[in-house]
């Protein structure tokens, strides 16, 4: 079962999951034409901006973090994930948690195929997790964000945009430097 958590607990659980991380891949998923489905890529883009600021201040991650936009066809970046040789892979995607928009849940890879994670991707999330686990032998975790609107259109709803910013800030603090 997924673990829906308030943001302070998400921080604690992610920090625990990242213990001993040598090289982390953060893979954002989502379709840019399905509104809040794009949240995974939005988090990666904001995180990229925050880490670039950190690098300008001399706090560079020294190649220990790879940020990838898988969009709605994550199979296009699997080679990059494999070549990175990650110890940890964090997948960020929209997930119907049946909660308030912007709510966050940490989802174990083996639970990624459950009914609350409808896929708008060419590969199912469960298959993607299984494939990445076999390919990399890395620790995997899915960070799901409750969407408000998955209809056709561009741009995140305000609630999901706020959650995306908060998650990017949190990850910028927790990722290895």
Short mmCIF file of N, CA and C in Angstrom, two decimals:
data_model
loop_
_atom_site.label_atom_id
_atom_site.label_comp_id
_atom_site.label_asym_id
_atom_site.label_seq_id
_atom_site.Cartn_x
_atom_site.Cartn_y
_atom_site.Cartn_z
N UNK A 1 0.84 -1.17 0.00
CA UNK A 1 0.00 0.00 0.00
C UNK A 1 0.89 1.24 0.00
N UNK A 2 0.44 2.29 -0.70
CA UNK A 2 1.20 3.53 -0.74
C UNK A 2 1.13 4.20 0.62
N UNK A 3 2.07 5.06 0.86
CA UNK A 3 2.17 5.73 2.13
C UNK A 3 1.97 7.22 1.90
N UNK A 4 0.74 7.72 2.15
CA UNK A 4 0.49 9.15 1.99
C UNK A 4 0.97 9.86 3.24
N UNK A 5 1.75 10.91 3.04
CA UNK A 5 2.41 11.54 4.16
C UNK A 5 2.33 13.06 4.11
N UNK A 6 2.30 13.70 5.30
CA UNK A 6 2.47 15.15 5.31
C UNK A 6 3.93 15.48 4.94
N UNK A 7 4.16 16.68 4.45
CA UNK A 7 5.49 17.03 3.92
C UNK A 7 6.63 16.80 4.92
N UNK A 8 6.50 17.12 6.24
CA UNK A 8 7.63 16.83 7.14
C UNK A 8 7.96 15.33 7.18
N UNK A 9 6.95 14.48 7.12
CA UNK A 9 7.21 13.04 7.14
C UNK A 9 7.80 12.59 5.81
N UNK A 10 7.36 13.20 4.70
CA UNK A 10 7.96 12.91 3.40
C UNK A 10 9.45 13.19 3.47
N UNK A 11 9.82 14.32 4.08
CA UNK A 11 11.23 14.68 4.24
C UNK A 11 11.99 13.57 4.98
N UNK A 12 11.42 13.12 6.10
CA UNK A 12 12.07 12.08 6.90
C UNK A 12 12.22 10.78 6.12
N UNK A 13 11.14 10.36 5.45
CA UNK A 13 11.18 9.10 4.70
C UNK A 13 12.14 9.17 3.52
N UNK A 14 12.14 10.29 2.79
CA UNK A 14 13.08 10.44 1.68
C UNK A 14 14.52 10.50 2.17
N UNK A 15 14.76 11.20 3.28
CA UNK A 15 16.11 11.27 3.84
C UNK A 15 16.58 9.86 4.21
N UNK A 16 15.71 9.08 4.81
CA UNK A 16 16.07 7.70 5.17
C UNK A 16 16.35 6.87 3.93
N UNK A 17 15.50 7.02 2.91
CA UNK A 17 15.67 6.26 1.66
C UNK A 17 16.97 6.63 0.96
N UNK A 18 17.37 7.89 1.07
CA UNK A 18 18.59 8.37 0.40
C UNK A 18 19.87 8.09 1.18
N UNK A 19 19.76 7.56 2.39
CA UNK A 19 20.96 7.26 3.17
C UNK A 19 21.89 6.35 2.37
N UNK A 20 23.14 6.74 2.30
CA UNK A 20 24.13 5.95 1.58
C UNK A 20 24.08 6.10 0.07
N UNK A 21 23.27 7.03 -0.42
CA UNK A 21 23.16 7.21 -1.87
C UNK A 21 24.48 7.69 -2.44
N UNK A 22 24.92 7.02 -3.47
CA UNK A 22 26.15 7.40 -4.15
C UNK A 22 25.84 8.22 -5.40
N UNK A 23 24.90 7.71 -6.18
CA UNK A 23 24.50 8.39 -7.42
C UNK A 23 22.98 8.23 -7.54
N UNK A 24 22.27 9.36 -7.71
CA UNK A 24 20.81 9.35 -7.72
C UNK A 24 20.31 9.84 -9.08
N UNK A 25 19.38 9.09 -9.65
CA UNK A 25 18.66 9.53 -10.83
C UNK A 25 17.26 9.91 -10.39
N UNK A 26 16.85 11.13 -10.78
CA UNK A 26 15.49 11.58 -10.54
C UNK A 26 14.82 11.63 -11.91
N UNK A 27 13.79 10.82 -12.08
CA UNK A 27 13.11 10.68 -13.36
C UNK A 27 11.69 11.22 -13.24
N UNK A 28 11.43 12.32 -13.94
CA UNK A 28 10.11 12.93 -13.93
C UNK A 28 9.28 12.44 -15.10
N UNK A 29 8.04 12.02 -14.82
CA UNK A 29 7.15 11.52 -15.85
C UNK A 29 5.95 12.43 -16.00
N UNK A 30 5.34 12.41 -17.19
CA UNK A 30 4.11 13.14 -17.38
C UNK A 30 3.94 13.70 -18.76
N UNK A 31 2.69 13.83 -19.13
CA UNK A 31 2.32 14.33 -20.44
C UNK A 31 2.06 15.84 -20.35
N UNK A 32 2.78 16.66 -21.13
CA UNK A 32 2.61 18.11 -21.04
C UNK A 32 1.24 18.61 -21.51
N UNK A 33 0.50 17.76 -22.20
CA UNK A 33 -0.81 18.16 -22.71
C UNK A 33 -1.96 17.63 -21.87
N UNK A 34 -1.63 17.10 -20.68
CA UNK A 34 -2.66 16.56 -19.78
C UNK A 34 -2.57 17.23 -18.40
N UNK A 35 -2.41 18.54 -18.42
CA UNK A 35 -2.42 19.38 -17.22
C UNK A 35 -1.56 18.81 -16.08
N UNK A 36 -2.17 18.38 -14.97
CA UNK A 36 -1.43 17.96 -13.79
C UNK A 36 -0.64 16.67 -13.97
N UNK A 37 -0.91 15.94 -15.04
CA UNK A 37 -0.12 14.74 -15.31
C UNK A 37 1.35 15.09 -15.49
N UNK A 38 1.63 16.33 -15.84
CA UNK A 38 2.99 16.80 -16.12
C UNK A 38 3.80 17.07 -14.85
N UNK A 39 3.25 16.82 -13.68
CA UNK A 39 3.88 17.21 -12.43
C UNK A 39 5.28 16.63 -12.25
N UNK A 40 5.53 15.40 -12.68
CA UNK A 40 6.86 14.81 -12.51
C UNK A 40 7.93 15.58 -13.25
N UNK A 41 7.63 15.97 -14.47
CA UNK A 41 8.59 16.75 -15.26
C UNK A 41 8.73 18.15 -14.67
N UNK A 42 7.64 18.73 -14.18
CA UNK A 42 7.70 20.05 -13.56
C UNK A 42 8.62 20.05 -12.34
N UNK A 43 8.55 19.00 -11.53
CA UNK A 43 9.44 18.90 -10.36
C UNK A 43 10.89 18.82 -10.83
N UNK A 44 11.17 18.02 -11.83
CA UNK A 44 12.55 17.88 -12.33
C UNK A 44 13.06 19.22 -12.86
N UNK A 45 12.24 19.95 -13.58
CA UNK A 45 12.67 21.24 -14.13
C UNK A 45 12.97 22.24 -13.02
N UNK A 46 12.11 22.30 -12.01
CA UNK A 46 12.35 23.22 -10.90
C UNK A 46 13.57 22.76 -10.10
N UNK A 47 13.73 21.49 -9.91
CA UNK A 47 14.90 20.96 -9.21
C UNK A 47 16.18 21.29 -9.97
N UNK A 48 16.14 21.19 -11.28
CA UNK A 48 17.31 21.54 -12.11
C UNK A 48 17.70 23.00 -11.88
N UNK A 49 16.68 23.88 -11.83
CA UNK A 49 16.94 25.30 -11.59
C UNK A 49 17.56 25.51 -10.20
N UNK A 50 17.02 24.85 -9.19
CA UNK A 50 17.53 25.00 -7.83
C UNK A 50 18.95 24.46 -7.69
N UNK A 51 19.22 23.33 -8.32
CA UNK A 51 20.57 22.75 -8.24
C UNK A 51 21.58 23.59 -9.01
N UNK A 52 21.15 24.24 -10.09
CA UNK A 52 22.03 25.16 -10.82
C UNK A 52 22.41 26.34 -9.92
N UNK A 53 21.45 26.85 -9.15
CA UNK A 53 21.74 27.92 -8.18
C UNK A 53 22.73 27.44 -7.14
N UNK A 54 22.53 26.22 -6.67
CA UNK A 54 23.43 25.64 -5.67
C UNK A 54 24.84 25.52 -6.25
N UNK A 55 24.95 25.13 -7.51
CA UNK A 55 26.26 25.00 -8.16
C UNK A 55 26.93 26.36 -8.29
N UNK A 56 26.15 27.39 -8.60
CA UNK A 56 26.72 28.75 -8.70
C UNK A 56 27.28 29.22 -7.37
N UNK A 57 26.72 28.72 -6.28
CA UNK A 57 27.22 29.07 -4.95
C UNK A 57 28.39 28.18 -4.53
N UNK A 58 28.80 27.28 -5.41
CA UNK A 58 29.92 26.40 -5.10
C UNK A 58 29.53 25.15 -4.35
N UNK A 59 28.24 24.82 -4.31
CA UNK A 59 27.76 23.64 -3.61
C UNK A 59 27.35 22.57 -4.61
N UNK A 60 28.18 22.34 -5.60
CA UNK A 60 27.85 21.44 -6.71
C UNK A 60 27.70 20.00 -6.26
N UNK A 61 26.83 19.29 -6.92
CA UNK A 61 26.57 17.89 -6.59
C UNK A 61 27.62 16.95 -7.19
N UNK A 62 28.60 17.48 -7.87
CA UNK A 62 29.73 16.71 -8.40
C UNK A 62 29.31 15.46 -9.16
N UNK A 63 28.28 15.60 -10.00
CA UNK A 63 27.88 14.48 -10.84
C UNK A 63 27.16 13.36 -10.12
N UNK A 64 26.74 13.60 -8.90
CA UNK A 64 26.09 12.54 -8.14
C UNK A 64 24.58 12.50 -8.35
N UNK A 65 24.03 13.51 -9.05
CA UNK A 65 22.60 13.57 -9.30
C UNK A 65 22.38 13.77 -10.79
N UNK A 66 21.53 12.92 -11.36
CA UNK A 66 21.15 13.05 -12.77
C UNK A 66 19.65 13.28 -12.82
N UNK A 67 19.24 14.39 -13.43
CA UNK A 67 17.83 14.73 -13.56
C UNK A 67 17.39 14.44 -14.98
N UNK A 68 16.35 13.63 -15.12
CA UNK A 68 15.87 13.24 -16.45
C UNK A 68 14.38 13.49 -16.58
N UNK A 69 14.00 13.96 -17.76
CA UNK A 69 12.60 14.15 -18.10
C UNK A 69 12.17 12.98 -18.97
N UNK A 70 11.39 12.07 -18.38
CA UNK A 70 10.90 10.92 -19.12
C UNK A 70 9.63 11.24 -19.90
N UNK A 71 8.96 12.33 -19.54
CA UNK A 71 7.73 12.71 -20.23
C UNK A 71 6.74 11.57 -20.25
N UNK A 72 6.08 11.38 -21.39
CA UNK A 72 5.12 10.29 -21.52
C UNK A 72 5.73 9.08 -22.22
N UNK A 73 7.04 9.13 -22.50
CA UNK A 73 7.75 8.01 -23.12
C UNK A 73 9.08 7.77 -22.39
N UNK A 74 9.00 7.30 -21.13
CA UNK A 74 10.23 7.14 -20.34
C UNK A 74 11.22 6.15 -20.93
N UNK A 75 10.74 5.27 -21.82
CA UNK A 75 11.66 4.30 -22.43
C UNK A 75 12.76 5.01 -23.22
N UNK A 76 12.53 6.26 -23.61
CA UNK A 76 13.53 7.00 -24.38
C UNK A 76 14.75 7.39 -23.55
N UNK A 77 14.66 7.35 -22.22
CA UNK A 77 15.79 7.74 -21.39
C UNK A 77 16.36 6.58 -20.57
N UNK A 78 15.88 5.37 -20.80
CA UNK A 78 16.36 4.23 -20.01
C UNK A 78 17.85 3.98 -20.20
N UNK A 79 18.36 4.21 -21.39
CA UNK A 79 19.79 4.06 -21.62
C UNK A 79 20.61 5.03 -20.79
N UNK A 80 20.12 6.25 -20.66
CA UNK A 80 20.81 7.24 -19.82
C UNK A 80 20.80 6.83 -18.35
N UNK A 81 19.68 6.29 -17.92
CA UNK A 81 19.59 5.81 -16.53
C UNK A 81 20.61 4.70 -16.31
N UNK A 82 20.66 3.75 -17.21
CA UNK A 82 21.60 2.62 -17.06
C UNK A 82 23.04 3.10 -17.06
N UNK A 83 23.39 3.99 -17.98
CA UNK A 83 24.78 4.48 -18.06
C UNK A 83 25.18 5.28 -16.83
N UNK A 84 24.21 5.87 -16.15
CA UNK A 84 24.52 6.64 -14.95
C UNK A 84 24.97 5.75 -13.79
N UNK A 85 24.60 4.48 -13.84
CA UNK A 85 24.98 3.56 -12.76
C UNK A 85 24.48 4.02 -11.39
N UNK A 86 23.19 4.31 -11.28
CA UNK A 86 22.68 4.87 -10.02
C UNK A 86 22.60 3.86 -8.88
N UNK A 87 22.74 4.37 -7.68
CA UNK A 87 22.46 3.57 -6.50
C UNK A 87 20.98 3.71 -6.13
N UNK A 88 20.37 4.83 -6.54
CA UNK A 88 18.98 5.14 -6.23
C UNK A 88 18.30 5.75 -7.45
N UNK A 89 17.05 5.36 -7.70
CA UNK A 89 16.25 5.97 -8.76
C UNK A 89 14.92 6.39 -8.14
N UNK A 90 14.64 7.70 -8.25
CA UNK A 90 13.39 8.25 -7.75
C UNK A 90 12.55 8.65 -8.96
N UNK A 91 11.36 8.05 -9.07
CA UNK A 91 10.44 8.35 -10.16
C UNK A 91 9.33 9.24 -9.60
N UNK A 92 9.07 10.36 -10.27
CA UNK A 92 8.03 11.28 -9.82
C UNK A 92 6.94 11.31 -10.87
N UNK A 93 5.69 11.10 -10.42
CA UNK A 93 4.59 11.00 -11.36
C UNK A 93 3.29 11.39 -10.66
N UNK A 94 2.29 11.73 -11.45
CA UNK A 94 0.94 11.97 -10.92
C UNK A 94 0.35 10.63 -10.50
N UNK A 95 -0.40 10.63 -9.40
CA UNK A 95 -1.02 9.41 -8.91
C UNK A 95 -2.37 9.76 -8.28
N UNK A 96 -3.39 9.03 -8.67
CA UNK A 96 -4.71 9.25 -8.09
C UNK A 96 -4.76 8.57 -6.72
N UNK A 97 -4.57 9.38 -5.69
CA UNK A 97 -4.51 8.87 -4.32
C UNK A 97 -5.87 9.00 -3.62
N UNK A 98 -6.82 9.62 -4.31
CA UNK A 98 -8.12 9.84 -3.70
C UNK A 98 -8.07 10.88 -2.60
N UNK A 99 -7.11 11.80 -2.69
CA UNK A 99 -6.91 12.83 -1.65
C UNK A 99 -7.01 14.22 -2.27
N UNK A 100 -6.68 15.21 -1.49
CA UNK A 100 -6.68 16.59 -1.95
C UNK A 100 -5.60 16.78 -3.02
N UNK A 101 -5.88 17.61 -4.04
CA UNK A 101 -4.86 17.89 -5.05
C UNK A 101 -3.57 18.40 -4.41
N UNK A 102 -2.45 17.89 -4.89
CA UNK A 102 -1.15 18.26 -4.35
C UNK A 102 -0.67 17.36 -3.24
N UNK A 103 -1.52 16.45 -2.75
CA UNK A 103 -1.09 15.48 -1.74
C UNK A 103 0.01 14.61 -2.32
N UNK A 104 0.87 14.12 -1.45
CA UNK A 104 2.03 13.35 -1.88
C UNK A 104 2.02 11.98 -1.21
N UNK A 105 2.46 10.98 -1.96
CA UNK A 105 2.59 9.63 -1.40
C UNK A 105 3.90 9.03 -1.89
N UNK A 106 4.54 8.27 -1.02
CA UNK A 106 5.70 7.47 -1.40
C UNK A 106 5.18 6.08 -1.70
N UNK A 107 5.51 5.57 -2.87
CA UNK A 107 4.95 4.31 -3.34
C UNK A 107 6.07 3.34 -3.65
N UNK A 108 6.00 2.17 -3.07
CA UNK A 108 7.01 1.14 -3.33
C UNK A 108 6.87 0.67 -4.78
N UNK A 109 7.99 0.34 -5.42
CA UNK A 109 7.94 -0.08 -6.83
C UNK A 109 6.98 -1.23 -7.10
N UNK A 110 6.91 -2.18 -6.18
CA UNK A 110 6.04 -3.33 -6.40
C UNK A 110 4.55 -2.97 -6.33
N UNK A 111 4.25 -1.79 -5.80
CA UNK A 111 2.88 -1.33 -5.73
C UNK A 111 2.54 -0.34 -6.84
N UNK A 112 3.50 -0.07 -7.70
CA UNK A 112 3.33 0.95 -8.73
C UNK A 112 2.29 0.57 -9.77
N UNK A 113 1.90 -0.66 -9.85
CA UNK A 113 0.90 -1.06 -10.84
C UNK A 113 -0.52 -1.07 -10.29
N UNK A 114 -0.69 -0.56 -9.08
CA UNK A 114 -2.02 -0.59 -8.48
C UNK A 114 -2.96 0.37 -9.20
N UNK A 115 -4.22 0.26 -8.90
CA UNK A 115 -5.24 1.00 -9.63
C UNK A 115 -5.16 2.50 -9.44
N UNK A 116 -4.49 2.99 -8.39
CA UNK A 116 -4.44 4.43 -8.18
C UNK A 116 -3.36 5.12 -9.01
N UNK A 117 -2.67 4.36 -9.84
CA UNK A 117 -1.66 4.95 -10.70
C UNK A 117 -1.99 4.70 -12.16
N UNK A 118 -3.05 5.35 -12.67
CA UNK A 118 -3.36 5.16 -14.08
C UNK A 118 -2.23 5.70 -14.93
N UNK A 119 -1.91 5.00 -15.99
CA UNK A 119 -0.75 5.39 -16.80
C UNK A 119 -1.17 6.15 -18.05
N UNK A 120 -0.50 7.27 -18.26
CA UNK A 120 -0.62 7.98 -19.53
C UNK A 120 0.67 7.81 -20.31
N UNK A 121 1.48 6.87 -19.89
CA UNK A 121 2.79 6.65 -20.49
C UNK A 121 2.74 5.42 -21.39
N UNK A 122 3.72 5.34 -22.29
CA UNK A 122 3.75 4.20 -23.19
C UNK A 122 4.10 2.91 -22.45
N UNK A 123 4.87 3.02 -21.37
CA UNK A 123 5.16 1.87 -20.52
C UNK A 123 4.38 2.03 -19.22
N UNK A 124 3.84 0.94 -18.69
CA UNK A 124 3.19 1.05 -17.39
C UNK A 124 4.26 1.33 -16.34
N UNK A 125 3.86 2.01 -15.27
CA UNK A 125 4.80 2.36 -14.22
C UNK A 125 5.35 1.11 -13.54
N UNK A 126 4.51 0.11 -13.38
CA UNK A 126 4.98 -1.13 -12.75
C UNK A 126 6.05 -1.81 -13.61
N UNK A 127 5.83 -1.86 -14.92
CA UNK A 127 6.83 -2.44 -15.82
C UNK A 127 8.10 -1.61 -15.80
N UNK A 128 7.96 -0.29 -15.82
CA UNK A 128 9.13 0.59 -15.80
C UNK A 128 9.96 0.35 -14.54
N UNK A 129 9.30 0.26 -13.39
CA UNK A 129 10.01 0.01 -12.13
C UNK A 129 10.73 -1.34 -12.16
N UNK A 130 10.03 -2.36 -12.61
CA UNK A 130 10.62 -3.69 -12.68
C UNK A 130 11.83 -3.70 -13.61
N UNK A 131 11.67 -3.08 -14.77
CA UNK A 131 12.76 -3.04 -15.74
C UNK A 131 13.97 -2.28 -15.18
N UNK A 132 13.73 -1.12 -14.57
CA UNK A 132 14.83 -0.34 -14.00
C UNK A 132 15.52 -1.08 -12.85
N UNK A 133 14.75 -1.77 -12.04
CA UNK A 133 15.33 -2.53 -10.94
C UNK A 133 16.27 -3.60 -11.47
N UNK A 134 15.85 -4.32 -12.51
CA UNK A 134 16.70 -5.35 -13.09
C UNK A 134 17.88 -4.76 -13.84
N UNK A 135 17.68 -3.63 -14.49
CA UNK A 135 18.73 -3.00 -15.29
C UNK A 135 19.82 -2.38 -14.43
N UNK A 136 19.43 -1.74 -13.32
CA UNK A 136 20.38 -0.96 -12.54
C UNK A 136 20.76 -1.57 -11.20
N UNK A 137 19.91 -2.43 -10.67
CA UNK A 137 20.06 -2.96 -9.30
C UNK A 137 20.02 -1.85 -8.26
N UNK A 138 19.45 -0.70 -8.64
CA UNK A 138 19.35 0.45 -7.75
C UNK A 138 18.13 0.31 -6.85
N UNK A 139 18.13 1.08 -5.77
CA UNK A 139 16.93 1.21 -4.94
C UNK A 139 15.97 2.12 -5.67
N UNK A 140 14.71 1.74 -5.78
CA UNK A 140 13.71 2.52 -6.49
C UNK A 140 12.61 2.96 -5.54
N UNK A 141 12.06 4.14 -5.85
CA UNK A 141 10.93 4.66 -5.12
C UNK A 141 10.13 5.54 -6.06
N UNK A 142 8.81 5.50 -5.92
CA UNK A 142 7.94 6.36 -6.71
C UNK A 142 7.36 7.41 -5.77
N UNK A 143 7.44 8.65 -6.19
CA UNK A 143 6.86 9.75 -5.46
C UNK A 143 5.63 10.19 -6.25
N UNK A 144 4.46 9.91 -5.72
CA UNK A 144 3.21 10.22 -6.42
C UNK A 144 2.60 11.51 -5.91
N UNK A 145 2.06 12.29 -6.83
CA UNK A 145 1.40 13.56 -6.49
C UNK A 145 -0.04 13.50 -6.99
N UNK A 146 -0.98 13.80 -6.10
CA UNK A 146 -2.40 13.79 -6.46
C UNK A 146 -2.70 14.93 -7.43
N UNK A 147 -3.17 14.59 -8.64
CA UNK A 147 -3.55 15.64 -9.59
C UNK A 147 -4.94 16.20 -9.27
N UNK A 148 -5.21 17.39 -9.79
CA UNK A 148 -6.54 17.97 -9.71
C UNK A 148 -7.24 17.83 -11.06
N UNK A 149 -6.46 18.03 -12.14
CA UNK A 149 -7.03 18.07 -13.48
C UNK A 149 -6.12 17.32 -14.45
N UNK A 150 -6.64 16.24 -15.04
CA UNK A 150 -5.87 15.48 -16.04
C UNK A 150 -6.45 15.68 -17.44
N UNK A 151 -7.29 16.69 -17.58
CA UNK A 151 -7.90 16.97 -18.87
C UNK A 151 -6.89 17.54 -19.85
N UNK A 152 -7.32 17.65 -21.10
CA UNK A 152 -6.45 18.22 -22.11
C UNK A 152 -6.17 19.68 -21.80
N UNK A 153 -4.94 20.07 -21.99
CA UNK A 153 -4.53 21.45 -21.73
C UNK A 153 -3.13 21.48 -21.17
N UNK A 154 -2.60 22.68 -21.03
CA UNK A 154 -1.25 22.85 -20.51
C UNK A 154 -1.28 23.60 -19.20
N UNK A 155 -0.28 23.38 -18.38
CA UNK A 155 -0.15 24.08 -17.11
C UNK A 155 -0.73 23.30 -15.95
N UNK A 156 -0.04 23.38 -14.83
CA UNK A 156 -0.48 22.70 -13.61
C UNK A 156 -1.52 23.54 -12.88
N UNK A 157 -2.42 22.86 -12.20
CA UNK A 157 -3.36 23.56 -11.33
C UNK A 157 -2.55 24.22 -10.20
N UNK A 158 -3.06 25.28 -9.57
CA UNK A 158 -2.31 25.96 -8.51
C UNK A 158 -1.87 25.03 -7.37
N UNK A 159 -2.75 24.11 -6.97
CA UNK A 159 -2.41 23.20 -5.87
C UNK A 159 -1.25 22.27 -6.24
N UNK A 160 -1.27 21.76 -7.44
CA UNK A 160 -0.22 20.83 -7.88
C UNK A 160 1.07 21.59 -8.18
N UNK A 161 0.96 22.81 -8.70
CA UNK A 161 2.16 23.63 -8.93
C UNK A 161 2.86 23.93 -7.61
N UNK A 162 2.07 24.23 -6.57
CA UNK A 162 2.65 24.49 -5.24
C UNK A 162 3.35 23.23 -4.72
N UNK A 163 2.72 22.08 -4.86
CA UNK A 163 3.33 20.83 -4.42
C UNK A 163 4.62 20.55 -5.19
N UNK A 164 4.62 20.83 -6.48
CA UNK A 164 5.82 20.60 -7.30
C UNK A 164 6.98 21.47 -6.80
N UNK A 165 6.71 22.73 -6.51
CA UNK A 165 7.77 23.61 -5.99
C UNK A 165 8.28 23.12 -4.64
N UNK A 166 7.37 22.73 -3.77
CA UNK A 166 7.78 22.25 -2.44
C UNK A 166 8.61 20.97 -2.55
N UNK A 167 8.21 20.08 -3.44
CA UNK A 167 8.98 18.85 -3.61
C UNK A 167 10.36 19.13 -4.19
N UNK A 168 10.45 20.04 -5.15
CA UNK A 168 11.76 20.39 -5.72
C UNK A 168 12.66 20.99 -4.65
N UNK A 169 12.12 21.86 -3.81
CA UNK A 169 12.91 22.46 -2.73
C UNK A 169 13.38 21.39 -1.75
N UNK A 170 12.49 20.48 -1.42
CA UNK A 170 12.83 19.40 -0.51
C UNK A 170 13.95 18.53 -1.09
N UNK A 171 13.80 18.14 -2.35
CA UNK A 171 14.82 17.31 -2.98
C UNK A 171 16.16 18.04 -3.11
N UNK A 172 16.11 19.34 -3.37
CA UNK A 172 17.36 20.12 -3.46
C UNK A 172 18.12 20.08 -2.13
N UNK A 173 17.38 20.04 -1.04
CA UNK A 173 18.00 19.95 0.28
C UNK A 173 18.55 18.56 0.56
N UNK A 174 17.83 17.52 0.12
CA UNK A 174 18.16 16.15 0.52
C UNK A 174 19.13 15.42 -0.40
N UNK A 175 19.18 15.78 -1.68
CA UNK A 175 20.03 15.03 -2.60
C UNK A 175 21.50 15.19 -2.26
N UNK A 176 22.31 14.18 -2.52
CA UNK A 176 23.71 14.24 -2.16
C UNK A 176 24.44 15.39 -2.86
N UNK A 177 25.33 16.02 -2.11
CA UNK A 177 26.11 17.11 -2.71
C UNK A 177 27.58 16.81 -2.65
#
